[in-house]
mmCIF file with all atom_site columns, C-alpha atoms in Angstrom:
data_model
loop_
_atom_site.group_PDB
_atom_site.id
_atom_site.type_symbol
_atom_site.label_atom_id
_atom_site.label_alt_id
_atom_site.label_comp_id
_atom_site.label_asym_id
_atom_site.label_entity_id
_atom_site.label_seq_id
_atom_site.pdbx_PDB_ins_code
_atom_site.Cartn_x
_atom_site.Cartn_y
_atom_site.Cartn_z
_atom_site.occupancy
_atom_site.B_iso_or_equiv
_atom_site.pdbx_formal_charge
_atom_site.auth_seq_id
_atom_site.auth_comp_id
_atom_site.auth_asym_id
_atom_site.auth_atom_id
_atom_site.pdbx_PDB_model_num
ATOM 1   C CA . THR E 1 1   ? -34.442 9.985   40.790 1.00 0.00 ? 1   THR E CA 1
ATOM 2   C CA . VAL E 1 2   ? -34.720 9.511   37.042 1.00 0.00 ? 2   VAL E CA 1
ATOM 3   C CA . GLU E 1 3   ? -32.149 7.201   35.514 1.00 0.00 ? 3   GLU E CA 1
ATOM 4   C CA . PRO E 1 4   ? -30.264 8.514   32.470 1.00 0.00 ? 4   PRO E CA 1
ATOM 5   C CA . CYS E 1 5   ? -31.095 7.279   28.993 1.00 0.00 ? 5   CYS E CA 1
ATOM 6   C CA . LYS E 1 6   ? -29.057 4.145   28.261 1.00 0.00 ? 6   LYS E CA 1
ATOM 7   C CA . GLY E 1 7   ? -28.291 2.275   25.103 1.00 0.00 ? 7   GLY E CA 1
ATOM 8   C CA . GLU E 1 8   ? -26.947 -0.848  23.479 1.00 0.00 ? 8   GLU E CA 1
ATOM 9   C CA . PHE E 1 9   ? -24.783 -1.072  20.384 1.00 0.00 ? 9   PHE E CA 1
ATOM 10  C CA . HIS E 1 10  ? -24.629 -4.234  18.252 1.00 0.00 ? 10  HIS E CA 1
ATOM 11  C CA . ILE E 1 11  ? -22.710 -4.755  15.026 1.00 0.00 ? 11  ILE E CA 1
ATOM 12  C CA . ASP E 1 12  ? -21.768 -7.610  12.715 1.00 0.00 ? 12  ASP E CA 1
ATOM 13  C CA . VAL E 1 13  ? -18.630 -7.177  10.623 1.00 0.00 ? 13  VAL E CA 1
ATOM 14  C CA . LEU E 1 14  ? -18.947 -9.023  7.333  1.00 0.00 ? 14  LEU E CA 1
ATOM 15  C CA . LYS E 1 15  ? -16.068 -9.813  4.990  1.00 0.00 ? 15  LYS E CA 1
ATOM 16  C CA . ASN E 1 16  ? -17.087 -10.947 1.519  1.00 0.00 ? 16  ASN E CA 1
ATOM 17  C CA . GLY E 1 17  ? -20.629 -11.399 2.849  1.00 0.00 ? 17  GLY E CA 1
ATOM 18  C CA . ARG E 1 18  ? -19.710 -13.646 5.808  1.00 0.00 ? 18  ARG E CA 1
ATOM 19  C CA . ILE E 1 19  ? -19.793 -12.580 9.478  1.00 0.00 ? 19  ILE E CA 1
ATOM 20  C CA . VAL E 1 20  ? -16.236 -12.448 10.817 1.00 0.00 ? 20  VAL E CA 1
ATOM 21  C CA . LYS E 1 21  ? -16.917 -10.583 14.061 1.00 0.00 ? 21  LYS E CA 1
ATOM 22  C CA . THR E 1 22  ? -19.882 -9.652  16.255 1.00 0.00 ? 22  THR E CA 1
ATOM 23  C CA . ILE E 1 23  ? -19.640 -6.755  18.700 1.00 0.00 ? 23  ILE E CA 1
ATOM 24  C CA . SER E 1 24  ? -22.083 -5.877  21.493 1.00 0.00 ? 24  SER E CA 1
ATOM 25  C CA . ASP E 1 25  ? -21.482 -2.892  23.747 1.00 0.00 ? 25  ASP E CA 1
ATOM 26  C CA . HIS E 1 26  ? -23.088 0.082   25.498 1.00 0.00 ? 26  HIS E CA 1
ATOM 27  C CA . ASN E 1 27  ? -23.100 3.753   24.526 1.00 0.00 ? 27  ASN E CA 1
ATOM 28  C CA . MET E 1 28  ? -23.112 7.227   26.034 1.00 0.00 ? 28  MET E CA 1
ATOM 29  C CA . VAL E 1 29  ? -25.868 9.754   25.368 1.00 0.00 ? 29  VAL E CA 1
ATOM 30  C CA . VAL E 1 30  ? -23.883 12.994  25.153 1.00 0.00 ? 30  VAL E CA 1
ATOM 31  C CA . ASP E 1 31  ? -24.944 16.389  26.531 1.00 0.00 ? 31  ASP E CA 1
ATOM 32  C CA . VAL E 1 32  ? -26.066 17.772  23.154 1.00 0.00 ? 32  VAL E CA 1
ATOM 33  C CA . GLY E 1 33  ? -28.197 14.642  22.743 1.00 0.00 ? 33  GLY E CA 1
ATOM 34  C CA . ARG E 1 34  ? -29.904 15.312  26.079 1.00 0.00 ? 34  ARG E CA 1
ATOM 35  C CA . ILE E 1 35  ? -30.485 18.913  25.030 1.00 0.00 ? 35  ILE E CA 1
ATOM 36  C CA . ARG E 1 36  ? -32.012 17.645  21.773 1.00 0.00 ? 36  ARG E CA 1
ATOM 37  C CA . LEU E 1 37  ? -34.389 15.425  23.778 1.00 0.00 ? 37  LEU E CA 1
ATOM 38  C CA . ALA E 1 38  ? -35.533 18.448  25.772 1.00 0.00 ? 38  ALA E CA 1
ATOM 39  C CA . GLU E 1 39  ? -36.001 20.479  22.568 1.00 0.00 ? 39  GLU E CA 1
ATOM 40  C CA . LEU E 1 40  ? -37.996 17.684  20.927 1.00 0.00 ? 40  LEU E CA 1
ATOM 41  C CA . ALA E 1 41  ? -40.200 17.354  24.019 1.00 0.00 ? 41  ALA E CA 1
ATOM 42  C CA . ALA E 1 42  ? -40.809 21.109  23.999 1.00 0.00 ? 42  ALA E CA 1
ATOM 43  C CA . GLY E 1 43  ? -41.523 21.140  20.257 1.00 0.00 ? 43  GLY E CA 1
ATOM 44  C CA . THR E 1 44  ? -38.792 23.687  19.522 1.00 0.00 ? 44  THR E CA 1
ATOM 45  C CA . LYS E 1 45  ? -36.809 21.403  17.167 1.00 0.00 ? 45  LYS E CA 1
ATOM 46  C CA . ALA E 1 46  ? -39.339 19.798  14.861 1.00 0.00 ? 46  ALA E CA 1
ATOM 47  C CA . ASN E 1 47  ? -37.991 17.317  12.319 1.00 0.00 ? 47  ASN E CA 1
ATOM 48  C CA . GLN E 1 48  ? -34.549 17.082  13.953 1.00 0.00 ? 48  GLN E CA 1
ATOM 49  C CA . HIS E 1 49  ? -34.800 13.465  15.102 1.00 0.00 ? 49  HIS E CA 1
ATOM 50  C CA . ILE E 1 50  ? -32.060 10.823  14.783 1.00 0.00 ? 50  ILE E CA 1
ATOM 51  C CA . THR E 1 51  ? -31.520 9.926   11.113 1.00 0.00 ? 51  THR E CA 1
ATOM 52  C CA . GLN E 1 52  ? -27.849 8.951   10.707 1.00 0.00 ? 52  GLN E CA 1
ATOM 53  C CA . ILE E 1 53  ? -25.124 6.595   11.874 1.00 0.00 ? 53  ILE E CA 1
ATOM 54  C CA . GLY E 1 54  ? -21.648 8.079   12.179 1.00 0.00 ? 54  GLY E CA 1
ATOM 55  C CA . LEU E 1 55  ? -18.299 6.333   11.840 1.00 0.00 ? 55  LEU E CA 1
ATOM 56  C CA . GLY E 1 56  ? -15.013 7.848   12.937 1.00 0.00 ? 56  GLY E CA 1
ATOM 57  C CA . SER E 1 57  ? -11.370 7.065   13.607 1.00 0.00 ? 57  SER E CA 1
ATOM 58  C CA . GLY E 1 58  ? -10.960 8.680   17.039 1.00 0.00 ? 58  GLY E CA 1
ATOM 59  C CA . SER E 1 59  ? -9.731  6.451   19.843 1.00 0.00 ? 59  SER E CA 1
ATOM 60  C CA . GLU E 1 60  ? -10.086 8.688   22.914 1.00 0.00 ? 60  GLU E CA 1
ATOM 61  C CA . THR E 1 61  ? -12.695 7.633   25.474 1.00 0.00 ? 61  THR E CA 1
ATOM 62  C CA . GLU E 1 62  ? -16.100 9.170   24.858 1.00 0.00 ? 62  GLU E CA 1
ATOM 63  C CA . ASP E 1 63  ? -17.126 12.106  27.021 1.00 0.00 ? 63  ASP E CA 1
ATOM 64  C CA . ALA E 1 64  ? -20.511 13.737  27.658 1.00 0.00 ? 64  ALA E CA 1
ATOM 65  C CA . SER E 1 65  ? -19.198 16.943  26.046 1.00 0.00 ? 65  SER E CA 1
ATOM 66  C CA . ASP E 1 66  ? -18.392 15.266  22.678 1.00 0.00 ? 66  ASP E CA 1
ATOM 67  C CA . ILE E 1 67  ? -20.065 16.819  19.620 1.00 0.00 ? 67  ILE E CA 1
ATOM 68  C CA . SER E 1 68  ? -18.453 15.007  16.665 1.00 0.00 ? 68  SER E CA 1
ATOM 69  C CA . LEU E 1 69  ? -16.289 12.099  15.569 1.00 0.00 ? 69  LEU E CA 1
ATOM 70  C CA . THR E 1 70  ? -12.740 12.224  14.238 1.00 0.00 ? 70  THR E CA 1
ATOM 71  C CA . ASN E 1 71  ? -12.715 11.921  10.419 1.00 0.00 ? 71  ASN E CA 1
ATOM 72  C CA . GLN E 1 72  ? -16.485 11.670  10.644 1.00 0.00 ? 72  GLN E CA 1
ATOM 73  C CA . THR E 1 73  ? -18.532 9.860   7.984  1.00 0.00 ? 73  THR E CA 1
ATOM 74  C CA . LEU E 1 74  ? -22.334 10.098  8.303  1.00 0.00 ? 74  LEU E CA 1
ATOM 75  C CA . LEU E 1 75  ? -24.672 7.630   6.598  1.00 0.00 ? 75  LEU E CA 1
ATOM 76  C CA . PRO E 1 76  ? -28.473 7.337   6.658  1.00 0.00 ? 76  PRO E CA 1
ATOM 77  C CA . LEU E 1 77  ? -30.085 4.802   8.967  1.00 0.00 ? 77  LEU E CA 1
ATOM 78  C CA . SER E 1 78  ? -31.777 1.850   7.276  1.00 0.00 ? 78  SER E CA 1
ATOM 79  C CA . GLY E 1 79  ? -34.678 1.620   9.730  1.00 0.00 ? 79  GLY E CA 1
ATOM 80  C CA . VAL E 1 80  ? -36.188 2.796   13.005 1.00 0.00 ? 80  VAL E CA 1
ATOM 81  C CA . THR E 1 81  ? -38.551 0.850   15.281 1.00 0.00 ? 81  THR E CA 1
ATOM 82  C CA . VAL E 1 82  ? -40.203 1.957   18.539 1.00 0.00 ? 82  VAL E CA 1
ATOM 83  C CA . THR E 1 83  ? -41.242 -0.718  21.043 1.00 0.00 ? 83  THR E CA 1
ATOM 84  C CA . GLY E 1 84  ? -42.605 0.665   24.306 1.00 0.00 ? 84  GLY E CA 1
ATOM 85  C CA . ARG E 1 85  ? -39.851 2.836   25.837 1.00 0.00 ? 85  ARG E CA 1
ATOM 86  C CA . ASP E 1 86  ? -37.160 1.537   23.481 1.00 0.00 ? 86  ASP E CA 1
ATOM 87  C CA . VAL E 1 87  ? -36.184 2.760   20.039 1.00 0.00 ? 87  VAL E CA 1
ATOM 88  C CA . ARG E 1 88  ? -34.012 0.692   17.708 1.00 0.00 ? 88  ARG E CA 1
ATOM 89  C CA . PHE E 1 89  ? -31.962 2.289   14.916 1.00 0.00 ? 89  PHE E CA 1
ATOM 90  C CA . ASP E 1 90  ? -30.813 -0.151  12.216 1.00 0.00 ? 90  ASP E CA 1
ATOM 91  C CA . PHE E 1 91  ? -27.853 0.635   9.982  1.00 0.00 ? 91  PHE E CA 1
ATOM 92  C CA . PHE E 1 92  ? -25.901 -0.897  7.141  1.00 0.00 ? 92  PHE E CA 1
ATOM 93  C CA . VAL E 1 93  ? -22.544 0.240   5.778  1.00 0.00 ? 93  VAL E CA 1
ATOM 94  C CA . ASP E 1 94  ? -21.966 -1.279  2.370  1.00 0.00 ? 94  ASP E CA 1
ATOM 95  C CA . THR E 1 95  ? -18.749 -2.190  0.564  1.00 0.00 ? 95  THR E CA 1
ATOM 96  C CA . ASP E 1 96  ? -18.604 1.161   -1.269 1.00 0.00 ? 96  ASP E CA 1
ATOM 97  C CA . GLN E 1 97  ? -18.960 3.364   1.850  1.00 0.00 ? 97  GLN E CA 1
ATOM 98  C CA . ALA E 1 98  ? -16.314 4.752   4.254  1.00 0.00 ? 98  ALA E CA 1
ATOM 99  C CA . ASN E 1 99  ? -13.505 2.756   2.642  1.00 0.00 ? 99  ASN E CA 1
ATOM 100 C CA . GLY E 1 100 ? -10.043 3.444   4.026  1.00 0.00 ? 100 GLY E CA 1
ATOM 101 C CA . LEU E 1 101 ? -11.413 4.541   7.415  1.00 0.00 ? 101 LEU E CA 1
ATOM 102 C CA . GLN E 1 102 ? -9.989  2.878   10.511 1.00 0.00 ? 102 GLN E CA 1
ATOM 103 C CA . VAL E 1 103 ? -13.219 2.758   12.500 1.00 0.00 ? 103 VAL E CA 1
ATOM 104 C CA . HIS E 1 104 ? -12.790 3.127   16.274 1.00 0.00 ? 104 HIS E CA 1
ATOM 105 C CA . GLU E 1 105 ? -15.941 5.091   17.066 1.00 0.00 ? 105 GLU E CA 1
ATOM 106 C CA . PHE E 1 106 ? -19.611 5.226   16.225 1.00 0.00 ? 106 PHE E CA 1
ATOM 107 C CA . GLY E 1 107 ? -22.326 7.800   16.828 1.00 0.00 ? 107 GLY E CA 1
ATOM 108 C CA . LEU E 1 108 ? -26.010 8.437   16.315 1.00 0.00 ? 108 LEU E CA 1
ATOM 109 C CA . PHE E 1 109 ? -26.729 11.806  14.684 1.00 0.00 ? 109 PHE E CA 1
ATOM 110 C CA . CYS E 1 110 ? -29.828 13.946  14.227 1.00 0.00 ? 110 CYS E CA 1
ATOM 111 C CA . ALA E 1 111 ? -30.983 15.319  10.863 1.00 0.00 ? 111 ALA E CA 1
ATOM 112 C CA . ASP E 1 112 ? -29.038 18.561  11.487 1.00 0.00 ? 112 ASP E CA 1
ATOM 113 C CA . ASN E 1 113 ? -25.831 16.560  12.251 1.00 0.00 ? 113 ASN E CA 1
ATOM 114 C CA . THR E 1 114 ? -26.097 17.022  16.042 1.00 0.00 ? 114 THR E CA 1
ATOM 115 C CA . MET E 1 115 ? -24.500 14.020  17.746 1.00 0.00 ? 115 MET E CA 1
ATOM 116 C CA . PHE E 1 116 ? -26.892 12.200  20.075 1.00 0.00 ? 116 PHE E CA 1
ATOM 117 C CA . SER E 1 117 ? -24.908 9.133   21.244 1.00 0.00 ? 117 SER E CA 1
ATOM 118 C CA . HIS E 1 118 ? -21.281 8.091   21.100 1.00 0.00 ? 118 HIS E CA 1
ATOM 119 C CA . ARG E 1 119 ? -19.331 4.864   21.485 1.00 0.00 ? 119 ARG E CA 1
ATOM 120 C CA . VAL E 1 120 ? -15.553 4.464   21.170 1.00 0.00 ? 120 VAL E CA 1
ATOM 121 C CA . ARG E 1 121 ? -14.232 0.931   20.832 1.00 0.00 ? 121 ARG E CA 1
ATOM 122 C CA . SER E 1 122 ? -10.815 -0.288  21.909 1.00 0.00 ? 122 SER E CA 1
ATOM 123 C CA . GLY E 1 123 ? -10.353 -2.253  18.687 1.00 0.00 ? 123 GLY E CA 1
ATOM 124 C CA . VAL E 1 124 ? -10.345 -1.024  15.124 1.00 0.00 ? 124 VAL E CA 1
ATOM 125 C CA . ILE E 1 125 ? -12.358 -2.108  12.110 1.00 0.00 ? 125 ILE E CA 1
ATOM 126 C CA . GLU E 1 126 ? -10.359 -1.621  8.921  1.00 0.00 ? 126 GLU E CA 1
ATOM 127 C CA . LYS E 1 127 ? -13.109 -0.540  6.510  1.00 0.00 ? 127 LYS E CA 1
ATOM 128 C CA . GLU E 1 128 ? -12.226 -1.749  3.024  1.00 0.00 ? 128 GLU E CA 1
ATOM 129 C CA . ASN E 1 129 ? -14.241 -2.594  -0.096 1.00 0.00 ? 129 ASN E CA 1
ATOM 130 C CA . ASP E 1 130 ? -14.783 -6.211  1.014  1.00 0.00 ? 130 ASP E CA 1
ATOM 131 C CA . ILE E 1 131 ? -16.158 -5.194  4.443  1.00 0.00 ? 131 ILE E CA 1
ATOM 132 C CA . GLN E 1 132 ? -19.791 -4.481  5.342  1.00 0.00 ? 132 GLN E CA 1
ATOM 133 C CA . LEU E 1 133 ? -21.096 -3.381  8.738  1.00 0.00 ? 133 LEU E CA 1
ATOM 134 C CA . LYS E 1 134 ? -24.610 -4.364  9.739  1.00 0.00 ? 134 LYS E CA 1
ATOM 135 C CA . GLY E 1 135 ? -26.003 -3.454  13.105 1.00 0.00 ? 135 GLY E CA 1
ATOM 136 C CA . TYR E 1 136 ? -28.424 -1.710  15.366 1.00 0.00 ? 136 TYR E CA 1
ATOM 137 C CA . TRP E 1 137 ? -28.402 0.732   18.225 1.00 0.00 ? 137 TRP E CA 1
ATOM 138 C CA . ILE E 1 138 ? -31.106 0.578   20.902 1.00 0.00 ? 138 ILE E CA 1
ATOM 139 C CA . LEU E 1 139 ? -31.895 3.484   23.212 1.00 0.00 ? 139 LEU E CA 1
ATOM 140 C CA . HIS E 1 140 ? -33.809 2.704   26.429 1.00 0.00 ? 140 HIS E CA 1
ATOM 141 C CA . PHE E 1 141 ? -35.885 5.568   27.839 1.00 0.00 ? 141 PHE E CA 1
#
């Protein structure tokens, strides 16, 4: 039996440049993400790898059938590192991005905006112009 792809989600919330909260959690690789893995392995979806972090305001529990976030904002990743069977996606949301969004959910998205992974948090991050989000998402294969 092959275990499903798993992941970790880590984020620091900074206010005026100082860490005010650190969050560590897990994530769900959604069905369209698993399909994308199969397509990448088969070579049928060249150049459609994970390139973006998504922020959204939805608060319903994530489901394998999810394909987008509520009030979705997509931003480019700041870095990607592969170590053995793990891949780490770094991201940074600056003070001038996604302001006014009540962030409940996060996602990893491919270059064509296909959602790969999804995490809905119970709490909310009020994204304002004095808030930065710095974090990383690790997928274990």
